[in-house]
Amino acid sequence: MPICACKLFLRKTPVQIKEFGAVNKIDFSPVPPYNYAVTASSRIHIYGRYSQEPIKTFSRFKDSAYCATYRDDGNLLVAGSEEGSIRLFDISGKAPLRQFDGHTKAVHVVGFLSDKYRIFSGGDDYSSNLWDIPSATEIVSYSEHTDYVRCGCASKLNEDVFITGSYDHTVKLFDARTKSSVMTIDHGQPVESVLLFPSGGLLVSAGGRYVKVWDVLKGGQLLVSLKNHHKTVTCLCLNSSGQRLLSGSLDRHVKIYSTTSYKVVHSFNYATSILSLALSPEDETIVVGMTNGVLNVKHRKPEERKENSRKRQPTYRTYMKGRTYMPKQEDFCVSKPVKRVLRKYDKLLKSFQSSKALDAVLDPSIRLYTPEVTVAVMQELHRRGTLRSALAGRDEKQINLLLTFVARRVIEPRFTSVLVTVADMITDIYQPVVGQSAIVDRQFLKLQEAIGKEIDYQEDLLEVLGMMDTLFATFTKKKATYLEENKSNSLTEATEKNVNN
């Protein structure tokens, strides 16, 4: 089933299991119940998916065991060893069914071809061999590598093809029907792990800090080189759908890549350096083996089952209930709070993105129909001290837009004080570029003309205001004189009447 990055967040608490030595290989059985084999020291332990103790142990090794791998049917297990022999085990038994001797040094990589009746191997004697299971004999031996052979895999589509990687920096593709390799790829670093996509067209190699993807159908052409680890990459793994590639490294990290973009979509961090990792066939469990002998097992939390039964929908009467209810005098009405939705420029101001906020209010829908909003944002930016930085760094089109707005609105009394400040800043900032753009120069001239006309209007208004003040002063003086004369006449008449009496 497809697995996405979010599903790789495994929720359950990881299980820690201590092995006898460094874990060099983990391999899941391809058939239920998906037990997994862990190779560490001189033992191979078989664990159940949720068991913390081994359910079976193979320990017939004199020295270290390597690379225990299941056959596709889950019935047989093959492993290499430090003494150079290869042993084949039946899962239901304990003693080896077959032993293959031919390598002169340690065998670090073994596996089954897809026909299930042949085994390939690679050892520290620089050789890559092919073995027949029924007769326990060597079919062919290839001695083309010039250093230790430490990794390999088999094609699931072609039963004669297998691949090996070596510390001589090369990856070789072998066909059992030929006497030599059919393809050689130079990885550029000692190769620690190789992986073939289920389609057989893409090959992944890991070595040094690099994970590289090659197109086998194009003769080994390099498609992508990934360098996301800080130390040597030691192991690779694919999920069941082939949509996610996992890599483990000595830097204690497991990186998860999307196989469509080859970008890291998730990462796990562990306590010590990683030597091996495996993902269960259903992508439910990830097991990581480390240099200190600790086995880390993580399980994904099972998803809750959705109820199949449909919930009964409320009736129309339920929706309409209470619509016509009128509150009584003694009722206490609680109003539903209205969620305040911020405009785009408010959000940008809230996040201190001054230049983008200014761009937002210069949009025609705001600049033409609600210029007071544009001017208010400019005033707020000036209050914050970020207006100059918001005006700076603009191209010819944006400067033209700003100057057009300022020249058109600066004559409005409610905007004049703010836009004069804006005009001064624009002039100071873009004075060095005057003369380089005819459009900007034309707008500067229009601004100058608009301000000049406004100054003339102001001067004329001041003259008119002076005349009006003079007239008002004259009218006030004449009225006061008339009132004084009337008052004096009234006093004179009153005096005369008193004298006559």
PDB file of C-alpha atoms in Angstrom, residues 236-389:
ATOM      1  CA  LEU A 236      19.270   1.200   2.055  1.00  0.00           C
ATOM      2  CA  CYS A 237      15.652   0.093   2.042  1.00  0.00           C
ATOM      3  CA  LEU A 238      12.495   0.571  -0.063  1.00  0.00           C
ATOM      4  CA  ASN A 239       8.914   0.570   1.126  1.00  0.00           C
ATOM      5  CA  SER A 240       6.383  -1.863  -0.337  1.00  0.00           C
ATOM      6  CA  SER A 241       5.077   0.515  -3.016  1.00  0.00           C
ATOM      7  CA  GLY A 242       8.500   1.812  -4.053  1.00  0.00           C
ATOM      8  CA  GLN A 243       7.437   5.412  -3.352  1.00  0.00           C
ATOM      9  CA  ARG A 244       9.806   5.905  -0.414  1.00  0.00           C
ATOM     10  CA  LEU A 245      13.538   5.219  -0.177  1.00  0.00           C
ATOM     11  CA  LEU A 246      15.171   4.919   3.267  1.00  0.00           C
ATOM     12  CA  SER A 247      18.866   5.307   4.023  1.00  0.00           C
ATOM     13  CA  GLY A 248      20.719   4.749   7.319  1.00  0.00           C
ATOM     14  CA  SER A 249      24.093   6.225   8.207  1.00  0.00           C
ATOM     15  CA  LEU A 250      26.827   6.403  10.795  1.00  0.00           C
ATOM     16  CA  ASP A 251      25.593   9.943  11.550  1.00  0.00           C
ATOM     17  CA  ARG A 252      22.733   8.304  13.552  1.00  0.00           C
ATOM     18  CA  HIS A 253      20.004   9.355  11.110  1.00  0.00           C
ATOM     19  CA  VAL A 254      17.563   7.523   8.870  1.00  0.00           C
ATOM     20  CA  LYS A 255      16.518   9.705   5.934  1.00  0.00           C
ATOM     21  CA  ILE A 256      13.316   9.069   3.999  1.00  0.00           C
ATOM     22  CA  TYR A 257      13.211  10.234   0.370  1.00  0.00           C
ATOM     23  CA  SER A 258      10.352  10.541  -2.086  1.00  0.00           C
ATOM     24  CA  THR A 259      11.237   8.497  -5.180  1.00  0.00           C
ATOM     25  CA  THR A 260       9.465  11.021  -7.406  1.00  0.00           C
ATOM     26  CA  SER A 261      11.419  14.129  -6.372  1.00  0.00           C
ATOM     27  CA  TYR A 262      14.286  12.473  -4.396  1.00  0.00           C
ATOM     28  CA  LYS A 263      13.871  15.049  -1.645  1.00  0.00           C
ATOM     29  CA  VAL A 264      13.965  14.245   2.079  1.00  0.00           C
ATOM     30  CA  VAL A 265      10.387  14.081   3.377  1.00  0.00           C
ATOM     31  CA  HIS A 266      11.143  12.815   6.879  1.00  0.00           C
ATOM     32  CA  SER A 267      14.007  11.827   9.162  1.00  0.00           C
ATOM     33  CA  PHE A 268      14.534   9.662  12.258  1.00  0.00           C
ATOM     34  CA  ASN A 269      17.268  10.273  14.816  1.00  0.00           C
ATOM     35  CA  TYR A 270      18.836   7.427  16.821  1.00  0.00           C
ATOM     36  CA  ALA A 271      21.237   7.122  19.749  1.00  0.00           C
ATOM     37  CA  THR A 272      24.260   5.665  17.940  1.00  0.00           C
ATOM     38  CA  SER A 273      25.576   4.888  14.466  1.00  0.00           C
ATOM     39  CA  ILE A 274      23.323   2.779  12.221  1.00  0.00           C
ATOM     40  CA  LEU A 275      24.537  -0.346  10.417  1.00  0.00           C
ATOM     41  CA  SER A 276      21.320  -1.901   9.112  1.00  0.00           C
ATOM     42  CA  LEU A 277      17.620  -1.227   8.711  1.00  0.00           C
ATOM     43  CA  ALA A 278      14.535  -2.980   7.350  1.00  0.00           C
ATOM     44  CA  LEU A 279      10.895  -2.134   6.754  1.00  0.00           C
ATOM     45  CA  SER A 280       8.141  -4.730   7.088  1.00  0.00           C
ATOM     46  CA  PRO A 281       6.263  -5.771   3.907  1.00  0.00           C
ATOM     47  CA  GLU A 282       3.134  -3.925   5.079  1.00  0.00           C
ATOM     48  CA  ASP A 283       5.132  -0.810   6.112  1.00  0.00           C
ATOM     49  CA  GLU A 284       3.917  -1.220   9.688  1.00  0.00           C
ATOM     50  CA  THR A 285       7.276  -1.773  11.394  1.00  0.00           C
ATOM     51  CA  ILE A 286      10.753  -0.300  10.962  1.00  0.00           C
ATOM     52  CA  VAL A 287      13.712  -2.061  12.597  1.00  0.00           C
ATOM     53  CA  VAL A 288      17.128  -0.426  12.912  1.00  0.00           C
ATOM     54  CA  GLY A 289      20.357  -2.132  14.009  1.00  0.00           C
ATOM     55  CA  MET A 290      23.185  -0.107  15.543  1.00  0.00           C
ATOM     56  CA  THR A 291      26.888  -0.470  16.211  1.00  0.00           C
ATOM     57  CA  ASN A 292      26.376  -0.873  19.975  1.00  0.00           C
ATOM     58  CA  GLY A 293      24.278  -4.008  19.441  1.00  0.00           C
ATOM     59  CA  VAL A 294      20.929  -2.332  20.151  1.00  0.00           C
ATOM     60  CA  LEU A 295      17.946  -3.196  17.988  1.00  0.00           C
ATOM     61  CA  ASN A 296      15.391  -0.387  17.749  1.00  0.00           C
ATOM     62  CA  VAL A 297      11.864  -1.440  16.721  1.00  0.00           C
ATOM     63  CA  LYS A 298       9.137   1.085  15.939  1.00  0.00           C
ATOM     64  CA  HIS A 299       5.535   0.229  15.135  1.00  0.00           C
ATOM     65  CA  ARG A 300       3.023   2.461  13.503  1.00  0.00           C
ATOM     66  CA  LYS A 301      -0.060   3.053  15.597  1.00  0.00           C
ATOM     67  CA  PRO A 302      -3.000   1.199  14.023  1.00  0.00           C
ATOM     68  CA  GLU A 303      -5.593   3.486  12.520  1.00  0.00           C
ATOM     69  CA  GLU A 304      -9.012   3.551  14.105  1.00  0.00           C
ATOM     70  CA  ARG A 305     -11.655   1.731  12.142  1.00  0.00           C
ATOM     71  CA  LYS A 306     -14.264   3.948  10.612  1.00  0.00           C
ATOM     72  CA  GLU A 307     -17.846   3.053  11.262  1.00  0.00           C
ATOM     73  CA  ASN A 308     -19.574   1.865   8.122  1.00  0.00           C
ATOM     74  CA  SER A 309     -23.014   2.825   9.357  1.00  0.00           C
ATOM     75  CA  ARG A 310     -24.158   6.213   8.144  1.00  0.00           C
ATOM     76  CA  LYS A 311     -25.209   8.647  10.799  1.00  0.00           C
ATOM     77  CA  ARG A 312     -28.830   9.625  10.700  1.00  0.00           C
ATOM     78  CA  GLN A 313     -29.180  13.142   9.371  1.00  0.00           C
ATOM     79  CA  PRO A 314     -31.211  15.644  11.402  1.00  0.00           C
ATOM     80  CA  THR A 315     -34.665  16.400  10.039  1.00  0.00           C
ATOM     81  CA  TYR A 316     -35.699  19.702   8.501  1.00  0.00           C
ATOM     82  CA  ARG A 317     -37.731  20.445  11.627  1.00  0.00           C
ATOM     83  CA  THR A 318     -34.518  20.227  13.709  1.00  0.00           C
ATOM     84  CA  TYR A 319     -32.805  22.863  11.548  1.00  0.00           C
ATOM     85  CA  MET A 320     -35.779  25.220  11.711  1.00  0.00           C
ATOM     86  CA  LYS A 321     -36.331  24.808  15.454  1.00  0.00           C
ATOM     87  CA  GLY A 322     -36.089  28.102  17.291  1.00  0.00           C
ATOM     88  CA  ARG A 323     -35.853  30.302  14.203  1.00  0.00           C
ATOM     89  CA  THR A 324     -39.094  32.149  14.979  1.00  0.00           C
ATOM     90  CA  TYR A 325     -38.618  32.355  18.726  1.00  0.00           C
ATOM     91  CA  MET A 326     -38.922  35.872  20.103  1.00  0.00           C
ATOM     92  CA  PRO A 327     -37.095  36.622  23.377  1.00  0.00           C
ATOM     93  CA  LYS A 328     -39.195  37.620  26.360  1.00  0.00           C
ATOM     94  CA  GLN A 329     -38.522  40.605  28.524  1.00  0.00           C
ATOM     95  CA  GLU A 330     -36.934  38.561  31.318  1.00  0.00           C
ATOM     96  CA  ASP A 331     -34.708  36.538  28.928  1.00  0.00           C
ATOM     97  CA  PHE A 332     -30.969  37.196  28.827  1.00  0.00           C
ATOM     98  CA  CYS A 333     -29.744  37.230  25.204  1.00  0.00           C
ATOM     99  CA  VAL A 334     -26.212  36.053  24.450  1.00  0.00           C
ATOM    100  CA  SER A 335     -24.903  37.221  21.100  1.00  0.00           C
ATOM    101  CA  LYS A 336     -22.632  34.954  19.094  1.00  0.00           C
ATOM    102  CA  PRO A 337     -19.151  36.478  18.798  1.00  0.00           C
ATOM    103  CA  VAL A 338     -18.315  37.485  15.260  1.00  0.00           C
ATOM    104  CA  LYS A 339     -14.960  36.248  14.068  1.00  0.00           C
ATOM    105  CA  ARG A 340     -12.848  39.116  12.871  1.00  0.00           C
ATOM    106  CA  VAL A 341     -11.278  38.461   9.512  1.00  0.00           C
ATOM    107  CA  LEU A 342      -8.141  40.453   8.811  1.00  0.00           C
ATOM    108  CA  ARG A 343      -7.519  41.908   5.394  1.00  0.00           C
ATOM    109  CA  LYS A 344      -4.385  40.965   3.495  1.00  0.00           C
ATOM    110  CA  TYR A 345      -2.577  44.208   4.343  1.00  0.00           C
ATOM    111  CA  ASP A 346      -3.476  43.806   8.030  1.00  0.00           C
ATOM    112  CA  LYS A 347      -1.976  40.318   8.080  1.00  0.00           C
ATOM    113  CA  LEU A 348       1.185  41.604   6.403  1.00  0.00           C
ATOM    114  CA  LEU A 349       1.464  44.481   8.867  1.00  0.00           C
ATOM    115  CA  LYS A 350       0.941  42.040  11.713  1.00  0.00           C
ATOM    116  CA  SER A 351       3.829  39.938  10.428  1.00  0.00           C
ATOM    117  CA  PHE A 352       6.028  43.060   9.893  1.00  0.00           C
ATOM    118  CA  GLN A 353       6.236  42.633   6.100  1.00  0.00           C
ATOM    119  CA  SER A 354       6.314  46.349   5.306  1.00  0.00           C
ATOM    120  CA  SER A 355       7.083  46.231   1.595  1.00  0.00           C
ATOM    121  CA  LYS A 356       4.439  43.588   0.874  1.00  0.00           C
ATOM    122  CA  ALA A 357       1.846  45.514   2.915  1.00  0.00           C
ATOM    123  CA  LEU A 358       2.502  48.606   0.800  1.00  0.00           C
ATOM    124  CA  ASP A 359       2.196  46.505  -2.373  1.00  0.00           C
ATOM    125  CA  ALA A 360      -1.142  45.162  -1.129  1.00  0.00           C
ATOM    126  CA  VAL A 361      -2.703  48.622  -0.655  1.00  0.00           C
ATOM    127  CA  LEU A 362      -1.394  49.802  -4.056  1.00  0.00           C
ATOM    128  CA  ASP A 363      -3.660  47.247  -5.682  1.00  0.00           C
ATOM    129  CA  PRO A 364      -6.159  49.027  -8.000  1.00  0.00           C
ATOM    130  CA  SER A 365      -9.179  47.800  -6.006  1.00  0.00           C
ATOM    131  CA  ILE A 366      -7.869  49.641  -2.936  1.00  0.00           C
ATOM    132  CA  ARG A 367      -5.834  52.462  -4.476  1.00  0.00           C
ATOM    133  CA  LEU A 368      -8.659  53.722  -6.723  1.00  0.00           C
ATOM    134  CA  TYR A 369     -11.770  53.151  -4.606  1.00  0.00           C
ATOM    135  CA  THR A 370     -10.518  53.447  -1.017  1.00  0.00           C
ATOM    136  CA  PRO A 371      -7.419  55.682  -1.135  1.00  0.00           C
ATOM    137  CA  GLU A 372      -7.828  56.426   2.568  1.00  0.00           C
ATOM    138  CA  VAL A 373      -6.761  52.825   3.284  1.00  0.00           C
ATOM    139  CA  THR A 374      -3.592  53.242   1.197  1.00  0.00           C
ATOM    140  CA  VAL A 375      -2.707  56.493   2.965  1.00  0.00           C
ATOM    141  CA  ALA A 376      -3.488  54.972   6.374  1.00  0.00           C
ATOM    142  CA  VAL A 377      -1.066  52.102   5.759  1.00  0.00           C
ATOM    143  CA  MET A 378       1.605  54.602   4.646  1.00  0.00           C
ATOM    144  CA  GLN A 379       1.010  56.569   7.843  1.00  0.00           C
ATOM    145  CA  GLU A 380       1.309  53.415   9.944  1.00  0.00           C
ATOM    146  CA  LEU A 381       4.564  52.448   8.234  1.00  0.00           C
ATOM    147  CA  HIS A 382       5.892  55.963   8.869  1.00  0.00           C
ATOM    148  CA  ARG A 383       4.893  55.655  12.536  1.00  0.00           C
ATOM    149  CA  ARG A 384       6.809  52.374  12.764  1.00  0.00           C
ATOM    150  CA  GLY A 385       9.833  53.888  11.028  1.00  0.00           C
ATOM    151  CA  THR A 386       9.756  51.378   8.150  1.00  0.00           C
ATOM    152  CA  LEU A 387       8.252  53.565   5.402  1.00  0.00           C
ATOM    153  CA  ARG A 388      11.621  54.369   3.827  1.00  0.00           C
ATOM    154  CA  SER A 389      12.612  50.688   3.597  1.00  0.00           C
TER     155      SER A 389
END
